């Protein structure tokens, strides 16, 4: 198995010690291991939100014969271990860059799809009665430095002006009162779209709803080999699946030796989370922390955080390019200091959990969606630039539509998503490119602080 990080990151047999793993129970009995030789029309590889959404919509909307193979238990990877923000957009390109590259119509279509993803996620939760601590009325982007306030204001104005998304600029003094106080709070944009949730609890409900809809989901069934003799044959440790179509939904855990079309196209980036112990109302008052909406700040290497319904603080950021146990320990220490730097009055609040997982960035900084030029029966969707919760469910739905409704392979998804992402030159150097990017971004963030 060809992977970039330390083997600890790809240990599919061991659940990580996340807060979500501890508080959310996924009954794996409904997702038995694949044993023996079987066949179906569509096989989905990967049981995160992309894969589950594809299988869900195939089974529910088209009554299709679909099976899903997941390497670990359900909830193993990023979908079960993320921060639970449902926000936008799934790109690192600015609005101007998107318009320049794809034109205004396709950019509008992209933002409309991002909102559609938010609404779809909310309706999947409601329609399937999934209890996943859904909370909040939108998203907040906080200016972490006085020099970032104008840029953030402009971002909010552009979302409103170009895409009709309701936003509001909240000046620092007002945010001190209604949001929170911190050393890195210089006003915030409120975007009236999105919410927060417990992603593992959602995954549990979503996977169960997918089985109820008629799909067969298999845990602990890693695809080790992919043969193509007319049909596709996917081979796992104890079984095989022969099928007409394959959906690759493995994102940051992709085994690049499985199908060479996907090699050297993604940059998996480690994202890390810490969660505090439960805090009292008086302790929240020490930072005047009131909002339950999820927050990202304007750092190059952004901090994301939220007050959870369980009265803990969740705080996340990117970093570490090794993935071994030693670097995990180091990262936990760095993040504890970062958290306390932003919220100094919580200096003695214990951190109870630390974990991490991969998000995927692409060279062109937009998601990749479609089917392969040289084998139209292989479909894919990946590279959500850390905004996967709304985008995965949307793309999964669109993959199902593409498979069942479009003979030509055409789809009405925005061009921003379409096609494989470009190959990365000297792909084996990806972590070195990432190290340079992180070093540069850290430098930019630090030099801003010294102004
Ligand atoms: C710490 C962290 C915080 C994040 N926070 C947020 C957030 O707040 N909001 C947000 O929108 N996004 C967030 N993200 C990103 C988001 O989690 C991802 O974009 C999204 O979950 C991707 O879903 P996926 O289904 O494509 O991939 P995954 O959820 O990673 O699922 C891929 C699956 O493929 C399986 N797999 C791999 N190889 C094989 C194989 N050979 N055979 C079978 N199965 C295989 C893996 O086991 C895995 O379960 C965060 C990510 C991380 C790591």
Tab-separated table of C-alpha atoms and ligand atoms in Angstrom:
chain	number	residue	atom	x	y	z
A	1	UNK	CA	0.000	0.000	0.000
A	2	UNK	CA	1.574	3.272	-1.164
A	3	UNK	CA	0.977	6.062	1.375
A	4	UNK	CA	2.636	9.362	2.236
A	5	UNK	CA	2.503	9.491	6.039
A	6	UNK	CA	3.632	7.208	8.836
A	7	UNK	CA	1.768	3.891	8.974
A	8	UNK	CA	-0.016	5.059	12.164
A	9	UNK	CA	-2.263	7.224	9.976
A	10	UNK	CA	-3.451	4.206	7.956
A	11	UNK	CA	-4.042	1.738	10.763
A	12	UNK	CA	-7.561	0.816	9.646
A	13	UNK	CA	-7.953	-1.762	12.408
A	14	UNK	CA	-7.629	0.645	15.347
A	15	UNK	CA	-10.172	3.372	16.184
A	16	UNK	CA	-8.563	6.686	17.069
A	17	UNK	CA	-9.067	8.075	20.554
A	18	UNK	CA	-11.389	10.887	19.537
A	19	UNK	CA	-14.129	12.481	21.581
A	20	UNK	CA	-16.613	11.316	18.933
A	21	UNK	CA	-15.492	7.689	19.191
A	22	UNK	CA	-16.044	7.898	22.926
A	23	UNK	CA	-19.519	9.462	22.952
A	24	UNK	CA	-21.117	8.123	19.754
A	25	UNK	CA	-21.917	4.492	19.278
A	26	UNK	CA	-21.972	3.082	15.761
A	27	UNK	CA	-23.450	-0.429	15.722
A	28	UNK	CA	-21.108	-2.153	13.272
A	29	UNK	CA	-23.265	-5.301	13.205
A	30	UNK	CA	-25.313	-3.822	10.370
A	31	UNK	CA	-22.159	-3.565	8.232
A	32	UNK	CA	-20.730	-7.109	8.073
A	33	UNK	CA	-17.340	-7.876	6.576
A	34	UNK	CA	-17.409	-9.008	2.946
A	35	UNK	CA	-16.872	-12.759	2.940
A	36	UNK	CA	-16.936	-14.852	-0.250
A	37	UNK	CA	-17.401	-13.899	-3.894
A	38	UNK	CA	-20.292	-11.603	-4.783
A	39	UNK	CA	-21.458	-9.324	-7.563
A	40	UNK	CA	-23.436	-6.097	-7.874
A	41	UNK	CA	-23.987	-3.260	-10.358
A	42	UNK	CA	-22.122	-0.531	-8.514
A	43	UNK	CA	-19.404	-0.898	-5.929
A	44	UNK	CA	-18.380	2.093	-3.829
A	45	UNK	CA	-14.909	2.030	-2.246
A	46	UNK	CA	-14.796	4.069	0.967
A	47	UNK	CA	-17.367	4.464	3.730
A	48	UNK	CA	-17.062	8.162	4.564
A	49	UNK	CA	-19.740	10.712	3.666
A	50	UNK	CA	-18.885	10.673	-0.059
A	51	UNK	CA	-19.273	6.918	-0.323
A	52	UNK	CA	-22.299	6.646	1.935
A	53	UNK	CA	-24.067	9.493	0.133
A	54	UNK	CA	-23.454	7.819	-3.226
A	55	UNK	CA	-24.793	4.479	-1.978
A	56	UNK	CA	-27.715	6.157	-0.187
A	57	UNK	CA	-28.900	8.020	-3.257
A	58	UNK	CA	-28.378	5.032	-5.566
A	59	UNK	CA	-30.465	2.813	-3.296
A	60	UNK	CA	-33.082	5.371	-2.287
A	61	UNK	CA	-33.672	7.221	-5.547
A	62	UNK	CA	-32.929	4.545	-8.154
A	63	UNK	CA	-33.381	1.264	-6.250
A	64	UNK	CA	-29.916	0.383	-7.598
A	65	UNK	CA	-27.902	-2.712	-6.749
A	66	UNK	CA	-25.058	-1.149	-4.771
A	67	UNK	CA	-22.512	-2.328	-2.240
A	68	UNK	CA	-19.957	-0.322	-0.316
A	69	UNK	CA	-16.582	-1.556	0.925
A	70	UNK	CA	-14.959	0.204	3.880
A	71	UNK	CA	-11.447	-0.612	5.076
A	72	UNK	CA	-12.019	0.151	8.751
A	73	UNK	CA	-15.081	0.339	10.952
A	74	UNK	CA	-17.759	2.867	9.962
A	75	UNK	CA	-16.549	6.210	11.256
A	76	UNK	CA	-12.865	5.298	10.952
A	77	UNK	CA	-11.732	8.193	8.775
A	78	UNK	CA	-12.229	11.932	8.328
A	79	UNK	CA	-16.016	11.816	8.134
A	80	UNK	CA	-16.163	10.320	11.612
A	81	UNK	CA	-13.422	12.413	13.133
A	82	UNK	CA	-13.927	15.926	11.822
A	83	UNK	CA	-14.921	19.091	13.686
A	84	UNK	CA	-18.529	18.887	12.563
A	85	UNK	CA	-18.679	22.275	10.859
A	86	UNK	CA	-21.098	22.473	7.979
A	87	UNK	CA	-19.727	25.482	6.122
A	88	UNK	CA	-18.388	26.666	2.756
A	89	UNK	CA	-16.681	26.832	0.308
A	90	UNK	CA	-14.696	23.693	-0.648
A	91	UNK	CA	-11.910	25.569	-2.382
A	92	UNK	CA	-8.800	27.553	-1.571
A	93	UNK	CA	-9.313	29.864	-4.561
A	94	UNK	CA	-10.645	33.343	-3.833
A	95	UNK	CA	-13.912	34.484	-5.377
A	96	UNK	CA	-11.967	36.598	-7.886
A	97	UNK	CA	-9.747	33.676	-8.831
A	98	UNK	CA	-12.786	31.431	-9.320
A	99	UNK	CA	-14.499	34.001	-11.520
A	100	UNK	CA	-11.333	34.545	-13.551
A	101	UNK	CA	-10.785	30.832	-14.086
A	102	UNK	CA	-14.334	29.494	-14.501
A	103	UNK	CA	-16.409	32.589	-15.336
A	104	UNK	CA	-19.234	34.134	-13.343
A	105	UNK	CA	-21.936	31.608	-14.285
A	106	UNK	CA	-19.947	28.552	-13.212
A	107	UNK	CA	-18.805	30.285	-10.029
A	108	UNK	CA	-22.413	31.157	-9.197
A	109	UNK	CA	-23.358	27.561	-9.868
A	110	UNK	CA	-20.551	26.415	-7.561
A	111	UNK	CA	-21.712	28.581	-4.653
A	112	UNK	CA	-25.325	27.541	-5.256
A	113	UNK	CA	-24.177	23.904	-5.044
A	114	UNK	CA	-22.369	24.604	-1.783
A	115	UNK	CA	-25.598	25.967	-0.306
A	116	UNK	CA	-27.465	23.000	-1.808
A	117	UNK	CA	-24.990	20.766	0.064
A	118	UNK	CA	-25.747	22.562	3.339
A	119	UNK	CA	-29.487	22.169	2.770
A	120	UNK	CA	-29.084	18.538	1.702
A	121	UNK	CA	-27.144	17.714	4.862
A	122	UNK	CA	-29.826	19.387	6.981
A	123	UNK	CA	-32.597	17.496	5.205
A	124	UNK	CA	-30.769	14.145	5.486
A	125	UNK	CA	-30.592	14.742	9.244
A	126	UNK	CA	-34.255	15.737	9.469
A	127	UNK	CA	-35.703	13.132	7.075
A	128	UNK	CA	-33.893	10.265	8.766
A	129	UNK	CA	-34.411	11.566	12.329
A	130	UNK	CA	-30.671	11.517	12.984
A	131	UNK	CA	-29.736	12.726	16.446
A	132	UNK	CA	-26.367	14.383	15.907
A	133	UNK	CA	-26.393	17.476	18.116
A	134	UNK	CA	-27.090	19.778	15.193
A	135	UNK	CA	-26.651	23.309	16.436
A	136	UNK	CA	-26.109	26.868	15.216
A	137	UNK	CA	-27.670	29.233	12.734
A	138	UNK	CA	-24.711	29.812	10.419
A	139	UNK	CA	-20.952	30.209	10.329
A	140	UNK	CA	-18.548	32.833	11.632
A	141	UNK	CA	-15.245	33.926	10.123
A	142	UNK	CA	-13.255	35.908	12.652
A	143	UNK	CA	-10.539	38.434	11.701
A	144	UNK	CA	-7.560	37.319	13.799
A	145	UNK	CA	-5.653	40.572	13.307
A	146	UNK	CA	-6.684	44.204	12.697
A	147	UNK	CA	-5.208	44.053	9.205
A	148	UNK	CA	-7.531	41.155	8.297
A	149	UNK	CA	-10.787	42.931	9.104
A	150	UNK	CA	-11.184	44.646	5.725
A	151	UNK	CA	-10.500	41.444	3.825
A	152	UNK	CA	-13.080	39.560	5.897
A	153	UNK	CA	-15.639	42.329	5.426
A	154	UNK	CA	-15.080	42.194	1.676
A	155	UNK	CA	-15.487	38.396	1.656
A	156	UNK	CA	-18.887	38.744	3.343
A	157	UNK	CA	-19.951	41.536	0.989
A	158	UNK	CA	-18.944	39.493	-2.065
A	159	UNK	CA	-20.861	36.417	-0.901
A	160	UNK	CA	-23.919	38.598	-0.619
A	161	UNK	CA	-23.380	40.644	-3.780
A	162	UNK	CA	-22.487	37.839	-6.194
A	163	UNK	CA	-24.258	34.809	-4.769
A	164	UNK	CA	-27.140	36.188	-2.712
A	165	UNK	CA	-25.914	34.521	0.497
A	166	UNK	CA	-26.943	36.506	3.573
A	167	UNK	CA	-23.963	37.801	5.519
A	168	UNK	CA	-23.385	40.399	8.194
A	169	UNK	CA	-20.242	42.143	9.410
A	170	UNK	CA	-20.041	42.210	13.208
A	171	UNK	CA	-17.545	44.797	14.533
A	172	UNK	CA	-15.102	43.752	17.269
A	173	UNK	CA	-16.914	45.496	20.123
A	174	UNK	CA	-20.228	43.891	19.207
A	175	UNK	CA	-18.641	40.463	18.749
A	176	UNK	CA	-17.013	40.821	22.178
A	177	UNK	CA	-20.577	40.973	23.538
A	178	UNK	CA	-22.427	38.400	21.416
A	179	UNK	CA	-19.667	36.019	20.252
A	180	UNK	CA	-16.593	35.843	22.441
A	181	UNK	CA	-13.538	37.766	23.573
A	182	UNK	CA	-10.036	36.687	22.649
A	183	UNK	CA	-6.591	37.972	21.781
A	184	UNK	CA	-7.341	37.240	18.108
A	185	UNK	CA	-10.768	38.784	17.577
A	186	UNK	CA	-11.064	41.914	15.433
A	187	UNK	CA	-14.576	41.563	14.059
A	188	UNK	CA	-16.346	38.703	12.311
A	189	UNK	CA	-18.462	37.896	9.282
A	190	UNK	CA	-21.601	35.934	10.011
A	191	UNK	CA	-22.754	33.797	7.073
A	192	UNK	CA	-26.319	32.660	7.311
A	193	UNK	CA	-25.649	29.158	6.031
A	194	UNK	CA	-24.561	26.051	7.856
A	195	UNK	CA	-24.440	24.717	11.392
A	196	UNK	CA	-22.403	22.329	13.549
A	197	UNK	CA	-22.982	18.670	14.348
A	198	UNK	CA	-21.457	15.538	15.839
A	199	UNK	CA	-20.117	13.970	12.609
A	200	UNK	CA	-19.847	10.438	13.996
A	201	UNK	CA	-23.470	10.470	15.153
A	202	UNK	CA	-24.506	11.726	11.716
A	203	UNK	CA	-22.424	9.019	10.039
A	204	UNK	CA	-24.114	6.392	12.201
A	205	UNK	CA	-27.593	7.565	11.235
A	206	UNK	CA	-26.667	8.052	7.587
A	207	UNK	CA	-25.074	4.620	7.190
A	208	UNK	CA	-28.067	2.975	8.842
A	209	UNK	CA	-30.486	4.890	6.599
A	210	UNK	CA	-28.460	3.688	3.607
A	211	UNK	CA	-28.829	0.050	4.678
A	212	UNK	CA	-32.550	0.670	5.273
A	213	UNK	CA	-32.763	2.006	1.699
A	214	UNK	CA	-31.440	-1.325	0.377
A	215	UNK	CA	-27.666	-0.858	-0.025
A	216	UNK	CA	-25.204	-3.352	1.429
A	217	UNK	CA	-22.412	-1.817	3.472
A	218	UNK	CA	-19.348	-3.799	4.530
A	219	UNK	CA	-16.892	-2.758	7.225
A	220	UNK	CA	-13.358	-4.165	7.619
A	221	UNK	CA	-13.290	-4.923	3.904
A	222	UNK	CA	-10.303	-3.088	2.482
A	223	UNK	CA	-9.910	-3.394	-1.276
A	224	UNK	CA	-6.419	-4.777	-1.721
A	225	UNK	CA	-6.481	-5.497	-5.410
A	226	UNK	CA	-8.460	-4.229	-8.394
A	227	UNK	CA	-8.683	-6.424	-11.495
A	228	UNK	CA	-10.233	-5.411	-14.792
A	229	UNK	CA	-11.252	-8.178	-17.173
A	230	UNK	CA	-14.385	-6.851	-18.832
A	231	UNK	CA	-15.990	-6.310	-15.449
A	232	UNK	CA	-14.267	-4.870	-12.387
A	233	UNK	CA	-13.213	-7.266	-9.657
A	234	UNK	CA	-12.379	-5.793	-6.248
A	235	UNK	CA	-10.578	-8.173	-3.958
A	236	UNK	CA	-10.592	-7.919	-0.162
A	237	UNK	CA	-8.955	-10.131	2.436
A	238	UNK	CA	-11.859	-12.578	2.663
A	239	UNK	CA	-13.918	-11.917	-0.434
A	240	UNK	CA	-14.403	-10.239	-3.780
A	241	UNK	CA	-16.960	-8.107	-5.569
A	242	UNK	CA	-17.499	-8.207	-9.312
A	243	UNK	CA	-19.303	-5.169	-10.677
A	244	UNK	CA	-19.989	-2.956	-13.705
A	245	UNK	CA	-19.133	0.373	-12.114
A	246	UNK	CA	-16.806	1.507	-9.365
A	247	UNK	CA	-16.950	4.689	-7.310
A	248	UNK	CA	-13.681	5.736	-5.667
A	249	UNK	CA	-14.575	7.620	-2.460
A	250	UNK	CA	-11.398	7.234	-0.439
A	251	UNK	CA	-10.225	10.888	-0.315
A	252	UNK	CA	-7.281	11.353	2.103
A	253	UNK	CA	-6.887	7.607	2.688
A	254	UNK	CA	-6.548	6.662	-0.979
A	255	UNK	CA	-4.241	3.752	-1.712
A	256	UNK	CA	-2.518	5.150	-4.786
A	257	UNK	CA	-1.256	1.760	-5.920
A	258	UNK	CA	-4.829	0.475	-6.358
A	259	UNK	CA	-5.573	2.453	-9.530
A	260	UNK	CA	-2.807	4.497	-11.136
A	261	UNK	CA	-5.211	7.164	-12.429
A	262	UNK	CA	-5.399	8.505	-8.884
A	263	UNK	CA	-1.677	8.521	-8.131
A	264	UNK	CA	0.078	11.830	-7.379
A	265	UNK	CA	-3.040	13.956	-7.668
A	266	UNK	CA	-3.969	14.639	-4.041
A	267	UNK	CA	-2.130	16.311	-1.197
A	268	UNK	CA	-3.427	14.809	2.046
A	269	UNK	CA	-2.886	17.349	4.834
A	270	UNK	CA	-3.115	16.427	8.516
A	271	UNK	CA	-5.709	18.386	10.454
A	272	UNK	CA	-5.671	18.152	14.248
A	273	UNK	CA	-8.268	18.647	16.968
A	274	UNK	CA	-8.123	19.121	20.729
A	275	UNK	CA	-11.160	19.065	23.028
A	276	UNK	CA	-11.227	20.447	26.557
A	277	UNK	CA	-12.859	18.998	29.627
A	278	UNK	CA	-16.427	20.048	30.317
A	279	UNK	CA	-16.548	23.677	31.377
A	280	UNK	CA	-18.951	25.566	33.653
A	281	UNK	CA	-21.015	28.588	32.658
A	282	UNK	CA	-18.747	30.732	34.837
A	283	UNK	CA	-15.721	29.462	32.943
A	284	UNK	CA	-17.321	30.320	29.594
A	285	UNK	CA	-18.001	33.804	30.977
A	286	UNK	CA	-14.255	34.281	31.517
A	287	UNK	CA	-13.944	34.716	27.724
A	288	UNK	CA	-17.556	35.883	27.400
A	289	UNK	CA	-17.973	32.892	25.090
A	290	UNK	CA	-21.604	32.747	23.978
A	291	UNK	CA	-21.972	31.669	20.386
A	292	UNK	CA	-22.682	28.065	19.384
A	293	UNK	CA	-21.935	28.768	15.738
A	294	UNK	CA	-18.738	27.224	14.371
A	295	UNK	CA	-15.833	29.629	13.840
A	296	UNK	CA	-12.838	29.789	11.497
A	297	UNK	CA	-10.313	32.568	11.842
A	298	UNK	CA	-8.359	34.412	9.167
A	299	UNK	CA	-4.890	32.943	9.785
A	300	UNK	CA	-3.169	31.406	6.773
A	301	UNK	CA	-3.039	28.208	8.792
A	302	UNK	CA	-6.439	28.760	10.210
A	303	UNK	CA	-7.681	28.008	13.685
A	304	UNK	CA	-11.190	26.541	13.828
A	305	UNK	CA	-13.130	26.230	17.041
A	306	UNK	CA	-16.542	25.949	18.581
A	307	UNK	CA	-18.364	25.601	21.841
A	308	UNK	CA	-19.950	22.183	21.848
A	309	UNK	CA	-23.413	21.369	23.218
A	310	UNK	CA	-21.581	19.243	25.797
A	311	UNK	CA	-19.987	22.468	27.136
A	312	UNK	CA	-16.501	21.671	25.967
A	313	UNK	CA	-14.375	23.687	23.565
A	314	UNK	CA	-13.180	22.075	20.337
A	315	UNK	CA	-10.134	23.688	18.735
A	316	UNK	CA	-8.426	22.644	15.514
A	317	UNK	CA	-5.648	23.558	13.133
A	318	UNK	CA	-3.408	22.009	10.469
A	319	UNK	CA	0.186	20.993	10.919
A	320	UNK	CA	2.578	18.052	11.275
A	321	UNK	CA	3.869	16.426	8.135
A	322	UNK	CA	5.016	13.128	9.623
A	323	UNK	CA	2.062	11.388	11.237
A	324	UNK	CA	3.954	9.309	13.777
A	325	UNK	CA	3.179	9.080	17.509
A	326	UNK	CA	6.038	11.389	18.494
A	327	UNK	CA	4.805	14.178	16.239
A	328	UNK	CA	1.255	13.683	17.552
A	329	UNK	CA	2.469	14.380	21.066
A	330	UNK	CA	4.325	17.465	19.873
A	331	UNK	CA	1.280	18.729	17.962
A	332	UNK	CA	-0.945	18.304	21.004
A	333	UNK	CA	1.450	20.510	22.984
A	334	UNK	CA	1.662	23.153	20.261
A	335	UNK	CA	-2.122	23.299	19.940
A	336	UNK	CA	-2.656	23.541	23.673
A	337	UNK	CA	-0.410	26.626	23.651
A	338	UNK	CA	-2.191	28.070	20.612
A	339	UNK	CA	-5.591	27.580	22.270
A	340	UNK	CA	-4.384	29.225	25.457
A	341	UNK	CA	-2.804	32.047	23.467
A	342	UNK	CA	-6.164	32.852	21.875
A	343	UNK	CA	-8.152	32.331	25.097
A	344	UNK	CA	-5.704	33.261	27.894
A	345	UNK	CA	-8.353	33.158	30.628
A	346	UNK	CA	-8.660	29.419	30.048
A	347	UNK	CA	-5.044	28.754	30.850
A	348	UNK	CA	-5.820	26.072	33.383
A	349	UNK	CA	-8.581	24.272	31.460
A	350	UNK	CA	-7.405	20.718	30.807
A	351	UNK	CA	-7.271	19.285	27.335
A	352	UNK	CA	-8.837	15.818	27.389
A	353	UNK	CA	-8.697	14.737	23.767
A	354	UNK	CA	-6.351	15.055	20.813
A	355	UNK	CA	-6.698	13.379	17.436
A	356	UNK	CA	-6.082	14.015	13.761
A	357	UNK	CA	-6.954	12.943	10.251
A	358	UNK	CA	-6.430	13.924	6.641
A	359	UNK	CA	-8.047	16.624	4.527
A	360	UNK	CA	-7.228	16.716	0.818
A	361	UNK	CA	-5.991	19.668	-1.192
A	362	UNK	CA	-5.597	19.478	-4.952
A	363	UNK	CA	-3.044	21.257	-7.105
A	364	UNK	CA	-5.768	23.359	-8.738
A	365	UNK	CA	-7.306	24.104	-5.300
A	366	UNK	CA	-10.834	22.928	-6.236
A	367	UNK	CA	-12.571	19.573	-5.689
A	368	UNK	CA	-12.340	16.805	-8.296
A	369	UNK	CA	-15.475	15.011	-9.482
A	370	UNK	CA	-16.451	12.875	-12.462
A	371	UNK	CA	-15.502	9.673	-14.244
A	372	UNK	CA	-12.246	8.653	-15.894
A	373	UNK	CA	-11.665	9.653	-19.517
A	374	UNK	CA	-10.145	6.268	-20.328
A	375	UNK	CA	-12.638	4.187	-18.335
A	376	UNK	CA	-16.050	5.790	-18.032
A	377	UNK	CA	-17.182	3.136	-15.553
A	378	UNK	CA	-14.858	4.475	-12.837
A	379	UNK	CA	-16.283	7.427	-10.896
A	380	UNK	CA	-14.642	9.621	-8.267
A	381	UNK	CA	-15.060	12.588	-5.970
A	382	UNK	CA	-12.341	13.979	-3.676
A	383	UNK	CA	-10.409	17.059	-2.581
A	384	UNK	CA	-12.800	19.174	-0.532
A	385	UNK	CA	-10.170	21.463	1.008
A	386	UNK	CA	-11.474	20.762	4.524
A	387	UNK	CA	-15.049	21.715	3.676
A	388	UNK	CA	-16.313	18.225	3.123
A	389	UNK	CA	-19.416	17.890	5.240
A	390	UNK	CA	-21.734	19.703	2.870
A	391	UNK	CA	-19.715	18.962	-0.277
A	392	UNK	CA	-19.430	15.174	0.201
A	393	UNK	CA	-23.157	14.604	0.566
A	394	UNK	CA	-23.812	16.831	-2.450
A	395	UNK	CA	-21.162	15.131	-4.596
A	396	UNK	CA	-22.359	11.663	-3.565
A	397	UNK	CA	-25.852	12.587	-4.722
A	398	UNK	CA	-24.467	13.945	-7.987
A	399	UNK	CA	-22.426	10.762	-8.556
A	400	UNK	CA	-25.592	8.685	-8.145
A	401	UNK	CA	-27.344	10.938	-10.682
A	402	UNK	CA	-24.426	10.684	-13.071
A	403	UNK	CA	-24.392	6.885	-12.863
A	404	UNK	CA	-28.139	6.403	-13.244
A	405	UNK	CA	-29.311	9.317	-15.363
A	406	UNK	CA	-26.529	10.314	-17.704
A	407	UNK	CA	-25.531	7.941	-20.487
A	408	UNK	CA	-23.092	10.465	-21.912
A	409	UNK	CA	-21.337	11.096	-18.607
A	410	UNK	CA	-22.441	14.728	-18.765
A	411	UNK	CA	-23.684	16.173	-15.523
A	412	UNK	CA	-25.085	19.514	-14.506
A	413	UNK	CA	-22.554	20.005	-11.715
A	414	UNK	CA	-20.545	23.255	-11.865
A	415	UNK	CA	-17.372	23.115	-13.965
A	416	UNK	CA	-15.453	24.098	-10.838
A	417	UNK	CA	-15.686	20.448	-9.743
A	418	UNK	CA	-15.225	18.657	-13.031
A	419	UNK	CA	-12.464	16.228	-13.902
A	420	UNK	CA	-9.456	14.749	-12.153
A	421	UNK	CA	-7.163	17.224	-10.445
A	422	UNK	CA	-3.853	17.775	-12.272
A	423	UNK	CA	-0.912	15.529	-11.421
A	424	UNK	CA	1.623	16.973	-9.012
A	425	UNK	CA	5.117	17.021	-10.535
A	426	UNK	CA	7.512	14.744	-8.651
A	427	UNK	CA	4.630	13.483	-6.530
A	428	UNK	CA	6.979	11.805	-4.071
A	429	UNK	CA	7.972	15.336	-2.998
A	430	UNK	CA	4.418	16.263	-1.930
A	431	UNK	CA	5.183	16.395	1.767
A	432	UNK	CA	8.163	18.637	1.058
A	433	UNK	CA	5.944	21.036	-0.930
A	434	UNK	CA	3.561	20.967	2.018
A	435	UNK	CA	6.343	21.642	4.512
A	436	UNK	CA	7.420	24.694	2.510
A	437	UNK	CA	3.807	25.911	2.313
A	438	UNK	CA	3.296	25.449	6.064
A	439	UNK	CA	6.588	27.117	6.871
A	440	UNK	CA	5.746	30.092	4.635
A	441	UNK	CA	2.216	30.384	6.049
A	442	UNK	CA	3.506	30.228	9.601
A	443	UNK	CA	5.958	32.968	8.759
A	444	UNK	CA	3.150	35.131	7.278
A	445	UNK	CA	0.966	34.588	10.341
A	446	UNK	CA	3.789	35.385	12.751
A	447	UNK	CA	4.901	38.503	10.911
A	448	UNK	CA	1.305	39.770	11.023
A	449	UNK	CA	1.220	39.363	14.773
A	450	UNK	CA	4.276	41.527	15.210
A	451	UNK	CA	2.793	44.532	13.406
B	1	LIG	C1	-9.488	16.767	11.897
B	1	LIG	C2	-10.400	17.097	10.751
B	1	LIG	C3	-11.329	18.112	10.878
B	1	LIG	C4	-12.193	18.414	9.827
B	1	LIG	N1	-13.182	19.323	10.033
B	1	LIG	C5	-14.108	19.514	9.070
B	1	LIG	C6	-15.235	20.321	9.334
B	1	LIG	O1	-15.432	20.802	10.445
B	1	LIG	N2	-16.113	20.543	8.328
B	1	LIG	C7	-15.950	19.973	7.098
B	1	LIG	O2	-16.775	20.221	6.221
B	1	LIG	N3	-14.911	19.175	6.837
B	1	LIG	C8	-14.004	18.910	7.793
B	1	LIG	N4	-12.979	18.059	7.564
B	1	LIG	C9	-12.885	17.433	6.244
B	1	LIG	C10	-13.921	16.319	6.087
B	1	LIG	O3	-13.866	15.460	7.193
B	1	LIG	C11	-13.641	15.533	4.806
B	1	LIG	O4	-13.619	16.421	3.710
B	1	LIG	C12	-14.708	14.487	4.532
B	1	LIG	O5	-14.991	13.738	5.685
B	1	LIG	C13	-14.258	13.576	3.407
B	1	LIG	O6	-15.174	12.526	3.324
B	1	LIG	P1	-14.874	11.298	2.395
B	1	LIG	O7	-16.015	10.376	2.517
B	1	LIG	O8	-14.550	11.771	1.028
B	1	LIG	O9	-13.543	10.665	2.976
B	1	LIG	P2	-13.309	9.883	4.357
B	1	LIG	O10	-14.305	10.246	5.367
B	1	LIG	O11	-11.878	10.061	4.699
B	1	LIG	O12	-13.580	8.397	3.958
B	1	LIG	C14	-12.758	7.680	3.077
B	1	LIG	C15	-12.888	6.224	3.469
B	1	LIG	O13	-12.235	5.390	2.497
B	1	LIG	C16	-11.770	4.246	3.190
B	1	LIG	N5	-10.776	3.554	2.356
B	1	LIG	C17	-9.561	4.005	1.945
B	1	LIG	N6	-8.959	3.066	1.186
B	1	LIG	C18	-9.813	2.024	1.086
B	1	LIG	C19	-9.749	0.760	0.423
B	1	LIG	N7	-8.687	0.393	-0.296
B	1	LIG	N8	-10.805	-0.092	0.558
B	1	LIG	C20	-11.891	0.272	1.274
B	1	LIG	N9	-12.006	1.456	1.926
B	1	LIG	C21	-10.976	2.312	1.831
B	1	LIG	C22	-11.202	4.821	4.472
B	1	LIG	O14	-11.105	3.846	5.485
B	1	LIG	C23	-12.224	5.902	4.799
B	1	LIG	O15	-13.196	5.489	5.730
B	1	LIG	C24	-12.094	17.728	8.593
B	1	LIG	C25	-11.162	16.697	8.469
B	1	LIG	C26	-10.329	16.382	9.526
B	1	LIG	C27	-9.344	15.263	9.377
